[in-house]
mmCIF file of C-alpha atoms in Angstrom:
data_model
loop_
_atom_site.group_PDB
_atom_site.id
_atom_site.type_symbol
_atom_site.label_atom_id
_atom_site.label_comp_id
_atom_site.label_asym_id
_atom_site.label_seq_id
_atom_site.Cartn_x
_atom_site.Cartn_y
_atom_site.Cartn_z
ATOM 1 C CA MET A 1 0.078 0.086 0.044
ATOM 2 C CA LYS A 2 1.261 3.395 -1.092
ATOM 3 C CA ALA A 3 0.287 6.603 0.635
ATOM 4 C CA VAL A 4 1.158 10.166 -0.030
ATOM 5 C CA SER A 5 0.726 13.371 2.093
ATOM 6 C CA TRP A 6 1.032 16.975 0.586
ATOM 7 C CA ASN A 7 0.443 20.275 2.357
ATOM 8 C CA VAL A 8 -0.496 22.127 -0.947
ATOM 9 C CA ASN A 9 -0.828 25.529 0.554
ATOM 10 C CA GLY A 10 -3.766 26.458 -1.536
ATOM 11 C CA LEU A 11 -5.286 23.615 -3.928
ATOM 12 C CA ARG A 12 -6.203 25.924 -6.537
ATOM 13 C CA ALA A 13 -2.848 27.386 -6.796
ATOM 14 C CA VAL A 14 -1.203 24.028 -7.220
ATOM 15 C CA MET A 15 -3.812 23.014 -9.719
ATOM 16 C CA GLY A 16 -2.485 25.749 -11.962
ATOM 17 C CA LYS A 17 0.859 24.324 -11.682
ATOM 18 C CA ASN A 18 1.477 20.559 -11.465
ATOM 19 C CA PHE A 19 -0.982 18.830 -9.366
ATOM 20 C CA ALA A 20 -2.504 16.704 -11.862
ATOM 21 C CA GLU A 21 0.853 15.414 -13.165
ATOM 22 C CA VAL A 22 2.066 14.767 -9.688
ATOM 23 C CA PHE A 23 -1.018 12.941 -8.701
ATOM 24 C CA SER A 24 -1.145 10.842 -11.709
ATOM 25 C CA ALA A 25 2.621 10.052 -11.581
ATOM 26 C CA MET A 26 2.467 8.825 -7.933
ATOM 27 C CA ASP A 27 -0.568 6.653 -8.507
ATOM 28 C CA ALA A 28 -1.003 6.183 -4.670
ATOM 29 C CA ASP A 29 -3.517 4.035 -2.915
ATOM 30 C CA PHE A 30 -4.166 7.011 -0.548
ATOM 31 C CA PHE A 31 -3.318 10.620 -1.563
ATOM 32 C CA CYS A 32 -3.794 13.197 1.354
ATOM 33 C CA LEU A 33 -3.824 17.024 1.266
ATOM 34 C CA GLN A 34 -3.551 19.526 3.948
ATOM 35 C CA GLU A 35 -4.362 23.254 3.795
ATOM 36 C CA THR A 36 -6.630 23.049 0.656
ATOM 37 C CA LYS A 37 -7.912 26.548 1.406
ATOM 38 C CA VAL A 38 -11.196 25.777 -0.547
ATOM 39 C CA GLN A 39 -14.983 25.557 0.159
ATOM 40 C CA ALA A 40 -17.390 23.040 -0.982
ATOM 41 C CA GLY A 41 -18.002 23.724 -4.717
ATOM 42 C CA GLN A 42 -14.918 25.526 -5.439
ATOM 43 C CA VAL A 43 -12.942 22.767 -6.831
ATOM 44 C CA THR A 44 -13.998 19.892 -9.019
ATOM 45 C CA LEU A 45 -11.264 17.175 -9.305
ATOM 46 C CA ASP A 46 -11.753 14.334 -11.843
ATOM 47 C CA LEU A 47 -9.893 11.555 -10.306
ATOM 48 C CA PRO A 48 -11.142 8.405 -11.757
ATOM 49 C CA GLY A 49 -10.794 5.258 -9.679
ATOM 50 C CA TYR A 50 -10.720 7.500 -6.586
ATOM 51 C CA TYR A 51 -13.127 7.944 -3.726
ATOM 52 C CA GLN A 52 -13.015 11.655 -2.645
ATOM 53 C CA TYR A 53 -13.379 12.935 1.109
ATOM 54 C CA TRP A 54 -13.208 16.619 2.128
ATOM 55 C CA ASN A 55 -13.109 18.392 5.265
ATOM 56 C CA TYR A 56 -13.524 22.264 4.815
ATOM 57 C CA ALA A 57 -12.840 24.812 7.493
ATOM 58 C CA GLU A 58 -15.879 27.119 8.217
ATOM 59 C CA LYS A 59 -13.577 30.349 7.610
ATOM 60 C CA LYS A 60 -13.063 30.726 3.693
ATOM 61 C CA GLY A 61 -9.563 30.167 2.153
ATOM 62 C CA TYR A 62 -8.259 28.615 5.379
ATOM 63 C CA SER A 63 -7.030 25.588 6.399
ATOM 64 C CA GLY A 64 -8.938 22.223 4.984
ATOM 65 C CA THR A 65 -7.971 18.608 4.507
ATOM 66 C CA ALA A 66 -8.834 15.990 1.834
ATOM 67 C CA ILE A 67 -8.188 12.330 1.180
ATOM 68 C CA PHE A 68 -8.463 10.655 -2.114
ATOM 69 C CA THR A 69 -8.353 6.686 -1.999
ATOM 70 C CA LYS A 70 -8.812 3.891 -4.308
ATOM 71 C CA ARG A 71 -10.003 1.836 -1.248
ATOM 72 C CA GLU A 72 -13.665 2.495 -0.288
ATOM 73 C CA PRO A 73 -13.974 2.806 3.575
ATOM 74 C CA ILE A 74 -16.597 1.439 5.918
ATOM 75 C CA ALA A 75 -16.989 4.667 7.780
ATOM 76 C CA VAL A 76 -15.612 8.492 7.273
ATOM 77 C CA THR A 77 -15.334 10.976 10.208
ATOM 78 C CA CYS A 78 -14.604 14.604 9.951
ATOM 79 C CA GLY A 79 -13.231 16.347 13.014
ATOM 80 C CA ILE A 80 -12.372 14.403 16.440
ATOM 81 C CA GLY A 81 -15.654 14.870 17.891
ATOM 82 C CA ILE A 82 -14.719 18.168 20.034
ATOM 83 C CA GLU A 83 -16.714 21.313 19.175
ATOM 84 C CA GLU A 84 -13.479 23.492 20.132
ATOM 85 C CA HIS A 85 -11.461 21.885 17.369
ATOM 86 C CA ASP A 86 -13.945 20.835 14.807
ATOM 87 C CA HIS A 87 -14.606 24.133 12.833
ATOM 88 C CA GLU A 88 -11.310 24.166 10.936
ATOM 89 C CA GLY A 89 -11.292 21.180 8.843
ATOM 90 C CA ARG A 90 -8.224 19.741 10.171
ATOM 91 C CA VAL A 91 -8.982 15.889 10.497
ATOM 92 C CA ILE A 92 -10.340 13.267 8.349
ATOM 93 C CA THR A 93 -10.412 9.538 9.473
ATOM 94 C CA LEU A 94 -11.260 6.737 7.264
ATOM 95 C CA GLU A 95 -12.056 3.270 8.823
ATOM 96 C CA TYR A 96 -11.417 0.036 7.398
ATOM 97 C CA GLU A 97 -11.729 -3.592 8.511
ATOM 98 C CA ASP A 98 -8.228 -3.825 9.645
ATOM 99 C CA PHE A 99 -6.871 -0.179 10.317
ATOM 100 C CA TYR A 100 -7.706 3.536 10.772
ATOM 101 C CA PHE A 101 -6.321 5.896 8.165
ATOM 102 C CA ILE A 102 -6.267 9.534 9.181
ATOM 103 C CA THR A 103 -5.014 12.808 7.691
ATOM 104 C CA ILE A 104 -4.361 15.778 10.146
ATOM 105 C CA TYR A 105 -3.410 19.467 9.674
ATOM 106 C CA THR A 106 -2.154 20.729 13.016
ATOM 107 C CA PRO A 107 -2.651 24.223 13.955
ATOM 108 C CA ASN A 108 0.370 26.603 13.630
ATOM 109 C CA SER A 109 1.286 28.378 16.905
ATOM 110 C CA LYS A 110 1.868 31.390 14.880
ATOM 111 C CA GLU A 111 4.215 34.385 15.361
ATOM 112 C CA GLY A 112 4.607 35.242 18.848
ATOM 113 C CA LEU A 113 3.409 31.982 19.828
ATOM 114 C CA GLU A 114 -0.169 33.369 20.302
ATOM 115 C CA ARG A 115 -1.788 30.152 19.611
ATOM 116 C CA LEU A 116 0.361 28.016 21.590
ATOM 117 C CA PRO A 117 -1.852 27.635 24.586
ATOM 118 C CA TYR A 118 -4.563 26.246 22.221
ATOM 119 C CA ARG A 119 -2.238 24.110 20.473
ATOM 120 C CA GLN A 120 -1.389 22.283 23.816
ATOM 121 C CA VAL A 121 -5.045 21.607 24.254
ATOM 122 C CA TRP A 122 -5.461 20.396 20.627
ATOM 123 C CA GLU A 123 -2.564 18.058 21.047
ATOM 124 C CA ASP A 124 -3.719 16.460 24.297
ATOM 125 C CA ASP A 125 -7.319 15.973 22.604
ATOM 126 C CA LEU A 126 -5.830 14.578 19.413
ATOM 127 C CA ARG A 127 -3.489 12.245 21.251
ATOM 128 C CA ALA A 128 -6.561 10.830 23.187
ATOM 129 C CA TYR A 129 -8.463 10.557 20.086
ATOM 130 C CA LEU A 130 -5.766 8.716 18.339
ATOM 131 C CA CYS A 131 -5.184 6.398 21.510
ATOM 132 C CA ALA A 132 -8.713 5.360 21.368
ATOM 133 C CA LEU A 133 -8.862 4.520 17.822
ATOM 134 C CA LYS A 134 -5.450 2.519 18.400
ATOM 135 C CA ALA A 135 -7.168 0.453 21.042
ATOM 136 C CA LYS A 136 -9.522 -0.752 18.556
ATOM 137 C CA LYS A 137 -7.332 -1.464 15.590
ATOM 138 C CA PRO A 138 -3.926 -0.437 13.988
ATOM 139 C CA VAL A 139 -3.578 3.362 12.972
ATOM 140 C CA ILE A 140 -1.947 5.115 10.087
ATOM 141 C CA LEU A 141 -1.762 8.995 10.163
ATOM 142 C CA CYS A 142 -0.264 11.633 8.037
ATOM 143 C CA GLY A 143 -0.096 15.252 7.457
ATOM 144 C CA ASP A 144 1.536 18.459 8.458
ATOM 145 C CA LEU A 145 2.143 18.130 12.168
ATOM 146 C CA ASN A 146 3.675 21.503 12.323
ATOM 147 C CA VAL A 147 6.819 20.519 14.512
ATOM 148 C CA ALA A 148 10.211 19.629 13.781
ATOM 149 C CA HIS A 149 10.744 16.877 16.614
ATOM 150 C CA LYS A 150 14.357 16.759 16.858
ATOM 151 C CA GLU A 151 17.317 19.114 16.043
ATOM 152 C CA ILE A 152 18.005 16.845 12.955
ATOM 153 C CA ASP A 153 14.698 17.829 11.623
ATOM 154 C CA LEU A 154 15.592 21.291 10.813
ATOM 155 C CA ARG A 155 18.582 23.027 9.384
ATOM 156 C CA ASN A 156 19.149 25.579 12.039
ATOM 157 C CA PRO A 157 17.898 24.461 15.440
ATOM 158 C CA SER A 158 19.775 26.766 17.658
ATOM 159 C CA THR A 159 18.419 29.981 15.976
ATOM 160 C CA ASN A 160 15.118 28.619 15.657
ATOM 161 C CA HIS A 161 14.775 27.212 19.220
ATOM 162 C CA GLY A 162 11.441 28.419 20.728
ATOM 163 C CA SER A 163 10.072 29.552 17.469
ATOM 164 C CA ALA A 164 6.687 28.266 16.181
ATOM 165 C CA GLY A 165 7.101 24.694 15.456
ATOM 166 C CA PHE A 166 10.308 24.222 17.395
ATOM 167 C CA THR A 167 9.399 25.015 20.857
ATOM 168 C CA ASP A 168 10.096 22.843 23.828
ATOM 169 C CA GLU A 169 6.394 22.330 24.388
ATOM 170 C CA GLU A 170 5.622 21.354 20.781
ATOM 171 C CA ARG A 171 8.387 18.952 20.594
ATOM 172 C CA GLY A 172 7.386 17.505 23.839
ATOM 173 C CA LYS A 173 3.815 17.047 22.756
ATOM 174 C CA MET A 174 5.226 14.882 19.858
ATOM 175 C CA THR A 175 7.290 13.012 22.295
ATOM 176 C CA GLU A 176 4.214 12.186 24.209
ATOM 177 C CA LEU A 177 2.350 11.103 21.042
ATOM 178 C CA LEU A 178 5.187 8.758 20.053
ATOM 179 C CA SER A 179 5.579 7.406 23.698
ATOM 180 C CA ALA A 180 1.741 6.472 23.399
ATOM 181 C CA GLY A 181 2.548 3.905 20.874
ATOM 182 C CA PHE A 182 3.257 5.507 17.466
ATOM 183 C CA LEU A 183 6.279 5.378 15.357
ATOM 184 C CA ASP A 184 7.865 8.118 13.016
ATOM 185 C CA SER A 185 8.127 6.103 9.769
ATOM 186 C CA PHE A 186 10.772 8.170 8.231
ATOM 187 C CA ARG A 187 12.785 7.991 11.399
ATOM 188 C CA GLU A 188 12.214 4.455 11.912
ATOM 189 C CA LEU A 189 14.051 3.600 8.615
ATOM 190 C CA TYR A 190 16.389 6.527 8.360
ATOM 191 C CA PRO A 191 17.243 7.529 12.036
ATOM 192 C CA ASP A 192 20.465 9.366 11.134
ATOM 193 C CA ALA A 193 19.312 10.978 7.881
ATOM 194 C CA LYS A 194 20.372 14.571 7.712
ATOM 195 C CA ASP A 195 19.054 17.547 5.446
ATOM 196 C CA ALA A 196 15.951 15.593 4.969
ATOM 197 C CA TYR A 197 13.091 18.366 4.942
ATOM 198 C CA SER A 198 9.569 18.707 3.829
ATOM 199 C CA TRP A 199 9.086 22.494 4.250
ATOM 200 C CA TRP A 200 10.916 25.533 3.150
ATOM 201 C CA SER A 201 10.141 29.222 3.763
ATOM 202 C CA TYR A 202 9.673 31.303 0.599
ATOM 203 C CA ARG A 203 12.051 33.840 1.884
ATOM 204 C CA PHE A 204 15.831 33.820 1.518
ATOM 205 C CA LYS A 205 16.109 31.299 -1.124
ATOM 206 C CA ALA A 206 15.350 28.743 1.504
ATOM 207 C CA ARG A 207 14.562 25.843 -0.804
ATOM 208 C CA GLU A 208 17.241 26.451 -3.044
ATOM 209 C CA ARG A 209 19.845 26.370 -0.064
ATOM 210 C CA ASN A 210 17.741 23.553 1.372
ATOM 211 C CA THR A 211 17.268 25.441 4.656
ATOM 212 C CA GLY A 212 14.152 23.508 5.578
ATOM 213 C CA TRP A 213 12.231 21.933 8.313
ATOM 214 C CA ARG A 214 10.641 18.360 8.446
ATOM 215 C CA ILE A 215 7.103 18.942 9.623
ATOM 216 C CA ASP A 216 5.189 16.573 7.219
ATOM 217 C CA TYR A 217 5.011 12.978 8.829
ATOM 218 C CA PHE A 218 3.455 9.489 8.418
ATOM 219 C CA LEU A 219 3.095 7.993 11.864
ATOM 220 C CA ILE A 220 1.897 4.440 12.334
ATOM 221 C CA SER A 221 1.014 2.493 15.596
ATOM 222 C CA GLU A 222 3.603 0.162 16.846
ATOM 223 C CA ASP A 223 1.691 -2.889 15.684
ATOM 224 C CA LEU A 224 2.404 -1.977 12.055
ATOM 225 C CA LYS A 225 6.238 -1.762 12.620
ATOM 226 C CA ASP A 226 6.808 -4.957 10.787
ATOM 227 C CA ARG A 227 4.441 -3.796 7.735
ATOM 228 C CA LEU A 228 6.542 -0.908 6.971
ATOM 229 C CA THR A 229 8.491 -1.463 3.692
ATOM 230 C CA GLY A 230 9.418 2.392 2.566
ATOM 231 C CA ALA A 231 9.167 6.153 3.632
ATOM 232 C CA SER A 232 10.206 8.916 1.186
ATOM 233 C CA ILE A 233 10.351 12.616 1.179
ATOM 234 C CA HIS A 234 9.741 13.946 -2.340
ATOM 235 C CA ALA A 235 11.977 17.277 -2.139
ATOM 236 C CA ASP A 236 12.188 17.206 -5.803
ATOM 237 C CA ILE A 237 8.450 17.953 -6.433
ATOM 238 C CA PHE A 238 7.657 21.583 -6.312
ATOM 239 C CA GLY A 239 4.122 23.550 -6.573
ATOM 240 C CA SER A 240 4.012 24.300 -2.631
ATOM 241 C CA ASP A 241 6.313 25.355 0.019
ATOM 242 C CA HIS A 242 6.051 21.771 1.322
ATOM 243 C CA CYS A 243 6.819 18.668 -0.532
ATOM 244 C CA PRO A 244 4.841 15.286 -0.604
ATOM 245 C CA VAL A 245 5.781 12.575 1.828
ATOM 246 C CA GLU A 246 5.195 9.014 1.408
ATOM 247 C CA ILE A 247 4.987 5.858 3.096
ATOM 248 C CA ASP A 248 4.918 2.136 1.706
ATOM 249 C CA LEU A 249 3.298 -0.629 3.966
ATOM 250 C CA ASP A 250 2.580 -4.250 3.334
ATOM 251 C CA LEU A 251 -1.053 -4.231 3.609
#
């Protein structure tokens, strides 16, 4: 099973660039998007052979997620069932007979860390949601989690320490999630890989210089460890300030 996750930072913009070509070339069983920034009816995608599931933010031009899959689920859930968190289109869960598949777009703590207190609540509630699912069957989750977990996951850890996406609080919550029984698929296979990033600022020629952050992930519950066969970061694919990330599982 091949799955791809991509924060497109505006689906309509990337559709005018290379989305169709990337989607076709990857031929994934699951293709997940974050930060679609669209409302219902604003975009029509002709994707033969794929079921389409969308979660739109109530605020126009903001957030939003989608999953396109060749495998029809037995149930689809948008959000995590908590009113405080379910207005921004950040989570889609597909249930299958043998696993759950989830895409997530974690809130950014923003400049000045103005949203960090909310982010901490989100992290705790999301972890509880994921653990409740994991207690029933294996979980695969992907998306822009808006955190570089370790110093190896960004080019300039010392100068970015305390910045949104690399605070002790955010990194600690990622550690808590992994400690709750999840594996970072890329680090599971490539624990020492350096210069492996999935997001680059549009400023200062960051992508050209590979001054990036790894904030896009595939996490799997520990009971899927032996099924993990591959994990990739497609830094050669442009169209957004993020690049697609991929996981391959024997499922």
